[in-house]
Amino acid sequence: MEKKLSREKILFFQELEMDRILSAFKLNPYDILECPMEADEKQITKIYRKKSLLIHPDKVKDPRAEHAFSLLKQASLHLQDEKKRNALDEVVMSARVVCLKELGLPANIDGDDERLRGLIPSFEERVRKGTKEMMIDDEVRRRRAVRIQHAAEGEEQRKREDAENERKRKVEEKEQWENNRQDRIDNWRQFQKGGSSGKSKKKKINAKGPPLLG
């Protein structure tokens, strides 16, 4: 009985964790991994291992496990990449400064400052919301830039294709001109021959003079 309850408890926690990961803000690895900003690489690895063991697709029959596990792994790799993490932290710090400014507080106060206590919503929630909004704005700008780049690349590709088609057309015209060269020569000779014959006949007719009137 106890084993059965223990198993059901594990299944319950697995389901809760998958729900949390899949509903987390996908652009913020801290949210996906449920990891504090001040965590070092060892702490990040520890958090990842604990959560990944809980929802690993090899241990969980839920079809959502594979996607949840993939998101968890990507979040861990993102936070362990120094360059990517620094860029992420800059966004979070910018959101923090904005929140402090809105509260009329200096940007250099500590997170445990008494002036940040008892806020509704809490200061952490405000920063999280501000971070999300900034990340969404950045993502929208990034996607717009990608679309513009793709459009420009498509236009360049179209120009290259048009230029290539024009080159092929000229080559084909030149080949056709060369292939028809003998026909043109023959036609010209025939024309010249026919023209000379016509002139001779005309001269003979003129030599007879006008017809006599009876």
PDB file of N, CA and C in Angstrom, residues 17-89:
ATOM      1  N   GLU A  17       5.345  19.049 -12.392  1.00  0.00           N
ATOM      2  CA  GLU A  17       6.564  19.639 -12.951  1.00  0.00           C
ATOM      3  C   GLU A  17       6.439  19.840 -14.456  1.00  0.00           C
ATOM      4  N   MET A  18       5.837  18.889 -15.145  1.00  0.00           N
ATOM      5  CA  MET A  18       5.633  19.051 -16.585  1.00  0.00           C
ATOM      6  C   MET A  18       4.677  20.205 -16.869  1.00  0.00           C
ATOM      7  N   ASP A  19       3.635  20.317 -16.065  1.00  0.00           N
ATOM      8  CA  ASP A  19       2.701  21.440 -16.220  1.00  0.00           C
ATOM      9  C   ASP A  19       3.430  22.764 -16.031  1.00  0.00           C
ATOM     10  N   ARG A  20       4.293  22.815 -15.022  1.00  0.00           N
ATOM     11  CA  ARG A  20       5.017  24.052 -14.727  1.00  0.00           C
ATOM     12  C   ARG A  20       5.955  24.426 -15.870  1.00  0.00           C
ATOM     13  N   ILE A  21       6.721  23.453 -16.356  1.00  0.00           N
ATOM     14  CA  ILE A  21       7.687  23.720 -17.425  1.00  0.00           C
ATOM     15  C   ILE A  21       6.982  24.158 -18.704  1.00  0.00           C
ATOM     16  N   LEU A  22       5.932  23.445 -19.061  1.00  0.00           N
ATOM     17  CA  LEU A  22       5.238  23.736 -20.315  1.00  0.00           C
ATOM     18  C   LEU A  22       4.466  25.049 -20.270  1.00  0.00           C
ATOM     19  N   SER A  23       4.146  25.515 -19.073  1.00  0.00           N
ATOM     20  CA  SER A  23       3.427  26.787 -18.948  1.00  0.00           C
ATOM     21  C   SER A  23       4.370  27.954 -18.655  1.00  0.00           C
ATOM     22  N   ALA A  24       5.658  27.653 -18.445  1.00  0.00           N
ATOM     23  CA  ALA A  24       6.636  28.704 -18.154  1.00  0.00           C
ATOM     24  C   ALA A  24       6.870  29.555 -19.397  1.00  0.00           C
ATOM     25  N   PHE A  25       7.342  30.785 -19.162  1.00  0.00           N
ATOM     26  CA  PHE A  25       7.641  31.692 -20.271  1.00  0.00           C
ATOM     27  C   PHE A  25       8.842  31.149 -21.032  1.00  0.00           C
ATOM     28  N   LYS A  26       8.637  30.778 -22.282  1.00  0.00           N
ATOM     29  CA  LYS A  26       9.638  30.039 -23.048  1.00  0.00           C
ATOM     30  C   LYS A  26      10.910  30.829 -23.345  1.00  0.00           C
ATOM     31  N   LEU A  27      10.840  32.157 -23.322  1.00  0.00           N
ATOM     32  CA  LEU A  27      12.024  32.951 -23.639  1.00  0.00           C
ATOM     33  C   LEU A  27      12.929  33.175 -22.430  1.00  0.00           C
ATOM     34  N   ASN A  28      12.466  32.767 -21.248  1.00  0.00           N
ATOM     35  CA  ASN A  28      13.248  33.001 -20.029  1.00  0.00           C
ATOM     36  C   ASN A  28      13.694  31.674 -19.414  1.00  0.00           C
ATOM     37  N   PRO A  29      14.954  31.289 -19.611  1.00  0.00           N
ATOM     38  CA  PRO A  29      15.466  30.035 -19.052  1.00  0.00           C
ATOM     39  C   PRO A  29      15.366  29.962 -17.533  1.00  0.00           C
ATOM     40  N   TYR A  30      15.449  31.113 -16.864  1.00  0.00           N
ATOM     41  CA  TYR A  30      15.316  31.113 -15.402  1.00  0.00           C
ATOM     42  C   TYR A  30      13.942  30.593 -14.989  1.00  0.00           C
ATOM     43  N   ASP A  31      12.914  30.993 -15.733  1.00  0.00           N
ATOM     44  CA  ASP A  31      11.562  30.534 -15.424  1.00  0.00           C
ATOM     45  C   ASP A  31      11.404  29.045 -15.710  1.00  0.00           C
ATOM     46  N   ILE A  32      11.940  28.606 -16.831  1.00  0.00           N
ATOM     47  CA  ILE A  32      11.804  27.193 -17.208  1.00  0.00           C
ATOM     48  C   ILE A  32      12.516  26.291 -16.205  1.00  0.00           C
ATOM     49  N   LEU A  33      13.719  26.712 -15.823  1.00  0.00           N
ATOM     50  CA  LEU A  33      14.513  25.895 -14.902  1.00  0.00           C
ATOM     51  C   LEU A  33      14.137  26.155 -13.444  1.00  0.00           C
ATOM     52  N   GLU A  34      13.347  27.215 -13.222  1.00  0.00           N
ATOM     53  CA  GLU A  34      12.974  27.617 -11.860  1.00  0.00           C
ATOM     54  C   GLU A  34      14.242  27.823 -11.033  1.00  0.00           C
ATOM     55  N   CYS A  35      15.095  28.685 -11.590  1.00  0.00           N
ATOM     56  CA  CYS A  35      16.435  28.874 -11.039  1.00  0.00           C
ATOM     57  C   CYS A  35      16.645  30.343 -10.675  1.00  0.00           C
ATOM     58  N   PRO A  36      17.220  30.636  -9.506  1.00  0.00           N
ATOM     59  CA  PRO A  36      17.487  32.030  -9.134  1.00  0.00           C
ATOM     60  C   PRO A  36      18.604  32.628  -9.980  1.00  0.00           C
ATOM     61  N   MET A  37      18.560  33.942 -10.178  1.00  0.00           N
ATOM     62  CA  MET A  37      19.556  34.609 -11.011  1.00  0.00           C
ATOM     63  C   MET A  37      20.970  34.472 -10.462  1.00  0.00           C
ATOM     64  N   GLU A  38      21.086  34.403  -9.144  1.00  0.00           N
ATOM     65  CA  GLU A  38      22.413  34.363  -8.534  1.00  0.00           C
ATOM     66  C   GLU A  38      23.032  32.967  -8.530  1.00  0.00           C
ATOM     67  N   ALA A  39      22.331  31.976  -9.057  1.00  0.00           N
ATOM     68  CA  ALA A  39      22.840  30.599  -9.057  1.00  0.00           C
ATOM     69  C   ALA A  39      24.096  30.491  -9.912  1.00  0.00           C
ATOM     70  N   ASP A  40      25.101  29.747  -9.392  1.00  0.00           N
ATOM     71  CA  ASP A  40      26.308  29.535 -10.187  1.00  0.00           C
ATOM     72  C   ASP A  40      26.134  28.282 -11.046  1.00  0.00           C
ATOM     73  N   GLU A  41      27.174  27.944 -11.793  1.00  0.00           N
ATOM     74  CA  GLU A  41      27.072  26.827 -12.739  1.00  0.00           C
ATOM     75  C   GLU A  41      26.788  25.500 -12.041  1.00  0.00           C
ATOM     76  N   LYS A  42      27.394  25.288 -10.876  1.00  0.00           N
ATOM     77  CA  LYS A  42      27.169  24.042 -10.137  1.00  0.00           C
ATOM     78  C   LYS A  42      25.720  23.937  -9.672  1.00  0.00           C
ATOM     79  N   GLN A  43      25.185  25.045  -9.203  1.00  0.00           N
ATOM     80  CA  GLN A  43      23.793  25.042  -8.749  1.00  0.00           C
ATOM     81  C   GLN A  43      22.832  24.804  -9.915  1.00  0.00           C
ATOM     82  N   ILE A  44      23.151  25.411 -11.047  1.00  0.00           N
ATOM     83  CA  ILE A  44      22.312  25.220 -12.238  1.00  0.00           C
ATOM     84  C   ILE A  44      22.314  23.750 -12.650  1.00  0.00           C
ATOM     85  N   THR A  45      23.501  23.151 -12.647  1.00  0.00           N
ATOM     86  CA  THR A  45      23.619  21.734 -13.012  1.00  0.00           C
ATOM     87  C   THR A  45      22.843  20.856 -12.040  1.00  0.00           C
ATOM     88  N   LYS A  46      22.921  21.183 -10.754  1.00  0.00           N
ATOM     89  CA  LYS A  46      22.220  20.407  -9.730  1.00  0.00           C
ATOM     90  C   LYS A  46      20.705  20.495  -9.916  1.00  0.00           C
ATOM     91  N   ILE A  47      20.215  21.709 -10.171  1.00  0.00           N
ATOM     92  CA  ILE A  47      18.775  21.903 -10.381  1.00  0.00           C
ATOM     93  C   ILE A  47      18.312  21.149 -11.625  1.00  0.00           C
ATOM     94  N   TYR A  48      19.114  21.242 -12.672  1.00  0.00           N
ATOM     95  CA  TYR A  48      18.752  20.571 -13.926  1.00  0.00           C
ATOM     96  C   TYR A  48      18.691  19.054 -13.741  1.00  0.00           C
ATOM     97  N   ARG A  49      19.695  18.495 -13.090  1.00  0.00           N
ATOM     98  CA  ARG A  49      19.731  17.042 -12.905  1.00  0.00           C
ATOM     99  C   ARG A  49      18.544  16.549 -12.094  1.00  0.00           C
ATOM    100  N   LYS A  50      18.216  17.281 -11.051  1.00  0.00           N
ATOM    101  CA  LYS A  50      17.100  16.878 -10.197  1.00  0.00           C
ATOM    102  C   LYS A  50      15.785  16.876 -10.971  1.00  0.00           C
ATOM    103  N   LYS A  51      15.569  17.931 -11.742  1.00  0.00           N
ATOM    104  CA  LYS A  51      14.313  18.046 -12.484  1.00  0.00           C
ATOM    105  C   LYS A  51      14.280  17.103 -13.690  1.00  0.00           C
ATOM    106  N   SER A  52      15.427  16.943 -14.346  1.00  0.00           N
ATOM    107  CA  SER A  52      15.463  16.077 -15.526  1.00  0.00           C
ATOM    108  C   SER A  52      15.234  14.614 -15.152  1.00  0.00           C
ATOM    109  N   LEU A  53      15.736  14.210 -13.993  1.00  0.00           N
ATOM    110  CA  LEU A  53      15.495  12.840 -13.532  1.00  0.00           C
ATOM    111  C   LEU A  53      14.017  12.612 -13.226  1.00  0.00           C
ATOM    112  N   LEU A  54      13.358  13.653 -12.775  1.00  0.00           N
ATOM    113  CA  LEU A  54      11.946  13.535 -12.418  1.00  0.00           C
ATOM    114  C   LEU A  54      11.059  13.352 -13.644  1.00  0.00           C
ATOM    115  N   ILE A  55      11.396  14.043 -14.741  1.00  0.00           N
ATOM    116  CA  ILE A  55      10.503  14.017 -15.912  1.00  0.00           C
ATOM    117  C   ILE A  55      11.149  13.385 -17.144  1.00  0.00           C
ATOM    118  N   HIS A  56      12.224  12.653 -16.960  1.00  0.00           N
ATOM    119  CA  HIS A  56      12.914  12.067 -18.115  1.00  0.00           C
ATOM    120  C   HIS A  56      11.958  11.172 -18.913  1.00  0.00           C
ATOM    121  N   PRO A  57      11.937  11.326 -20.237  1.00  0.00           N
ATOM    122  CA  PRO A  57      11.015  10.543 -21.081  1.00  0.00           C
ATOM    123  C   PRO A  57      11.146   9.033 -20.917  1.00  0.00           C
ATOM    124  N   ASP A  58      12.336   8.571 -20.532  1.00  0.00           N
ATOM    125  CA  ASP A  58      12.520   7.134 -20.335  1.00  0.00           C
ATOM    126  C   ASP A  58      11.803   6.628 -19.085  1.00  0.00           C
ATOM    127  N   LYS A  59      11.467   7.556 -18.185  1.00  0.00           N
ATOM    128  CA  LYS A  59      10.824   7.168 -16.931  1.00  0.00           C
ATOM    129  C   LYS A  59       9.363   7.596 -16.852  1.00  0.00           C
ATOM    130  N   VAL A  60       8.974   8.487 -17.749  1.00  0.00           N
ATOM    131  CA  VAL A  60       7.612   9.023 -17.709  1.00  0.00           C
ATOM    132  C   VAL A  60       6.870   8.629 -18.985  1.00  0.00           C
ATOM    133  N   LYS A  61       5.691   8.077 -18.833  1.00  0.00           N
ATOM    134  CA  LYS A  61       4.908   7.641 -19.986  1.00  0.00           C
ATOM    135  C   LYS A  61       4.117   8.785 -20.619  1.00  0.00           C
ATOM    136  N   ASP A  62       3.980   9.869 -19.896  1.00  0.00           N
ATOM    137  CA  ASP A  62       3.223  11.013 -20.407  1.00  0.00           C
ATOM    138  C   ASP A  62       3.855  11.514 -21.713  1.00  0.00           C
ATOM    139  N   PRO A  63       3.074  11.658 -22.786  1.00  0.00           N
ATOM    140  CA  PRO A  63       3.631  12.109 -24.081  1.00  0.00           C
ATOM    141  C   PRO A  63       4.226  13.517 -24.033  1.00  0.00           C
ATOM    142  N   ARG A  64       3.896  14.289 -23.009  1.00  0.00           N
ATOM    143  CA  ARG A  64       4.433  15.642 -22.894  1.00  0.00           C
ATOM    144  C   ARG A  64       5.852  15.659 -22.347  1.00  0.00           C
ATOM    145  N   ALA A  65       6.285  14.524 -21.810  1.00  0.00           N
ATOM    146  CA  ALA A  65       7.578  14.466 -21.132  1.00  0.00           C
ATOM    147  C   ALA A  65       8.735  14.833 -22.052  1.00  0.00           C
ATOM    148  N   GLU A  66       8.683  14.367 -23.276  1.00  0.00           N
ATOM    149  CA  GLU A  66       9.793  14.624 -24.206  1.00  0.00           C
ATOM    150  C   GLU A  66       9.964  16.118 -24.467  1.00  0.00           C
ATOM    151  N   HIS A  67       8.854  16.807 -24.688  1.00  0.00           N
ATOM    152  CA  HIS A  67       8.930  18.251 -24.948  1.00  0.00           C
ATOM    153  C   HIS A  67       9.374  19.008 -23.697  1.00  0.00           C
ATOM    154  N   ALA A  68       8.827  18.630 -22.547  1.00  0.00           N
ATOM    155  CA  ALA A  68       9.197  19.286 -21.291  1.00  0.00           C
ATOM    156  C   ALA A  68      10.679  19.073 -20.993  1.00  0.00           C
ATOM    157  N   PHE A  69      11.154  17.866 -21.219  1.00  0.00           N
ATOM    158  CA  PHE A  69      12.566  17.553 -20.986  1.00  0.00           C
ATOM    159  C   PHE A  69      13.458  18.366 -21.925  1.00  0.00           C
ATOM    160  N   SER A  70      13.034  18.506 -23.180  1.00  0.00           N
ATOM    161  CA  SER A  70      13.802  19.283 -24.151  1.00  0.00           C
ATOM    162  C   SER A  70      13.904  20.751 -23.735  1.00  0.00           C
ATOM    163  N   LEU A  71      12.798  21.317 -23.266  1.00  0.00           N
ATOM    164  CA  LEU A  71      12.810  22.710 -22.803  1.00  0.00           C
ATOM    165  C   LEU A  71      13.733  22.875 -21.599  1.00  0.00           C
ATOM    166  N   LEU A  72      13.691  21.912 -20.707  1.00  0.00           N
ATOM    167  CA  LEU A  72      14.531  21.958 -19.509  1.00  0.00           C
ATOM    168  C   LEU A  72      16.012  21.912 -19.887  1.00  0.00           C
ATOM    169  N   LYS A  73      16.343  21.047 -20.817  1.00  0.00           N
ATOM    170  CA  LYS A  73      17.733  20.907 -21.256  1.00  0.00           C
ATOM    171  C   LYS A  73      18.223  22.173 -21.954  1.00  0.00           C
ATOM    172  N   GLN A  74      17.393  22.733 -22.820  1.00  0.00           N
ATOM    173  CA  GLN A  74      17.767  23.963 -23.523  1.00  0.00           C
ATOM    174  C   GLN A  74      17.980  25.117 -22.546  1.00  0.00           C
ATOM    175  N   ALA A  75      17.130  25.194 -21.526  1.00  0.00           N
ATOM    176  CA  ALA A  75      17.266  26.257 -20.522  1.00  0.00           C
ATOM    177  C   ALA A  75      18.580  26.113 -19.765  1.00  0.00           C
ATOM    178  N   SER A  76      18.927  24.881 -19.414  1.00  0.00           N
ATOM    179  CA  SER A  76      20.174  24.628 -18.697  1.00  0.00           C
ATOM    180  C   SER A  76      21.384  25.011 -19.547  1.00  0.00           C
ATOM    181  N   LEU A  77      21.373  24.621 -20.809  1.00  0.00           N
ATOM    182  CA  LEU A  77      22.482  24.953 -21.712  1.00  0.00           C
ATOM    183  C   LEU A  77      22.596  26.462 -21.912  1.00  0.00           C
ATOM    184  N   HIS A  78      21.454  27.128 -21.982  1.00  0.00           N
ATOM    185  CA  HIS A  78      21.440  28.583 -22.163  1.00  0.00           C
ATOM    186  C   HIS A  78      22.115  29.278 -20.980  1.00  0.00           C
ATOM    187  N   LEU A  79      21.776  28.850 -19.771  1.00  0.00           N
ATOM    188  CA  LEU A  79      22.322  29.491 -18.573  1.00  0.00           C
ATOM    189  C   LEU A  79      23.784  29.124 -18.334  1.00  0.00           C
ATOM    190  N   GLN A  80      24.238  28.038 -18.928  1.00  0.00           N
ATOM    191  CA  GLN A  80      25.643  27.653 -18.775  1.00  0.00           C
ATOM    192  C   GLN A  80      26.517  28.237 -19.883  1.00  0.00           C
ATOM    193  N   ASP A  81      25.876  28.914 -20.825  1.00  0.00           N
ATOM    194  CA  ASP A  81      26.611  29.632 -21.862  1.00  0.00           C
ATOM    195  C   ASP A  81      26.822  31.064 -21.368  1.00  0.00           C
ATOM    196  N   GLU A  82      28.054  31.413 -21.080  1.00  0.00           N
ATOM    197  CA  GLU A  82      28.355  32.705 -20.447  1.00  0.00           C
ATOM    198  C   GLU A  82      27.830  33.892 -21.256  1.00  0.00           C
ATOM    199  N   LYS A  83      28.045  33.859 -22.549  1.00  0.00           N
ATOM    200  CA  LYS A  83      27.619  34.971 -23.400  1.00  0.00           C
ATOM    201  C   LYS A  83      26.104  35.125 -23.395  1.00  0.00           C
ATOM    202  N   LYS A  84      25.396  34.012 -23.542  1.00  0.00           N
ATOM    203  CA  LYS A  84      23.937  34.058 -23.567  1.00  0.00           C
ATOM    204  C   LYS A  84      23.372  34.460 -22.207  1.00  0.00           C
ATOM    205  N   ARG A  85      23.997  33.950 -21.145  1.00  0.00           N
ATOM    206  CA  ARG A  85      23.496  34.286 -19.809  1.00  0.00           C
ATOM    207  C   ARG A  85      23.716  35.762 -19.499  1.00  0.00           C
ATOM    208  N   ASN A  86      24.856  36.298 -19.895  1.00  0.00           N
ATOM    209  CA  ASN A  86      25.120  37.721 -19.664  1.00  0.00           C
ATOM    210  C   ASN A  86      24.087  38.591 -20.382  1.00  0.00           C
ATOM    211  N   ALA A  87      23.750  38.196 -21.606  1.00  0.00           N
ATOM    212  CA  ALA A  87      22.743  38.952 -22.364  1.00  0.00           C
ATOM    213  C   ALA A  87      21.386  38.872 -21.672  1.00  0.00           C
ATOM    214  N   LEU A  88      21.066  37.695 -21.143  1.00  0.00           N
ATOM    215  CA  LEU A  88      19.802  37.508 -20.426  1.00  0.00           C
ATOM    216  C   LEU A  88      19.779  38.334 -19.147  1.00  0.00           C
ATOM    217  N   ASP A  89      20.886  38.311 -18.415  1.00  0.00           N
ATOM    218  CA  ASP A  89      20.962  39.063 -17.155  1.00  0.00           C
ATOM    219  C   ASP A  89      20.841  40.567 -17.389  1.00  0.00           C
TER     220      ASP A  89
END
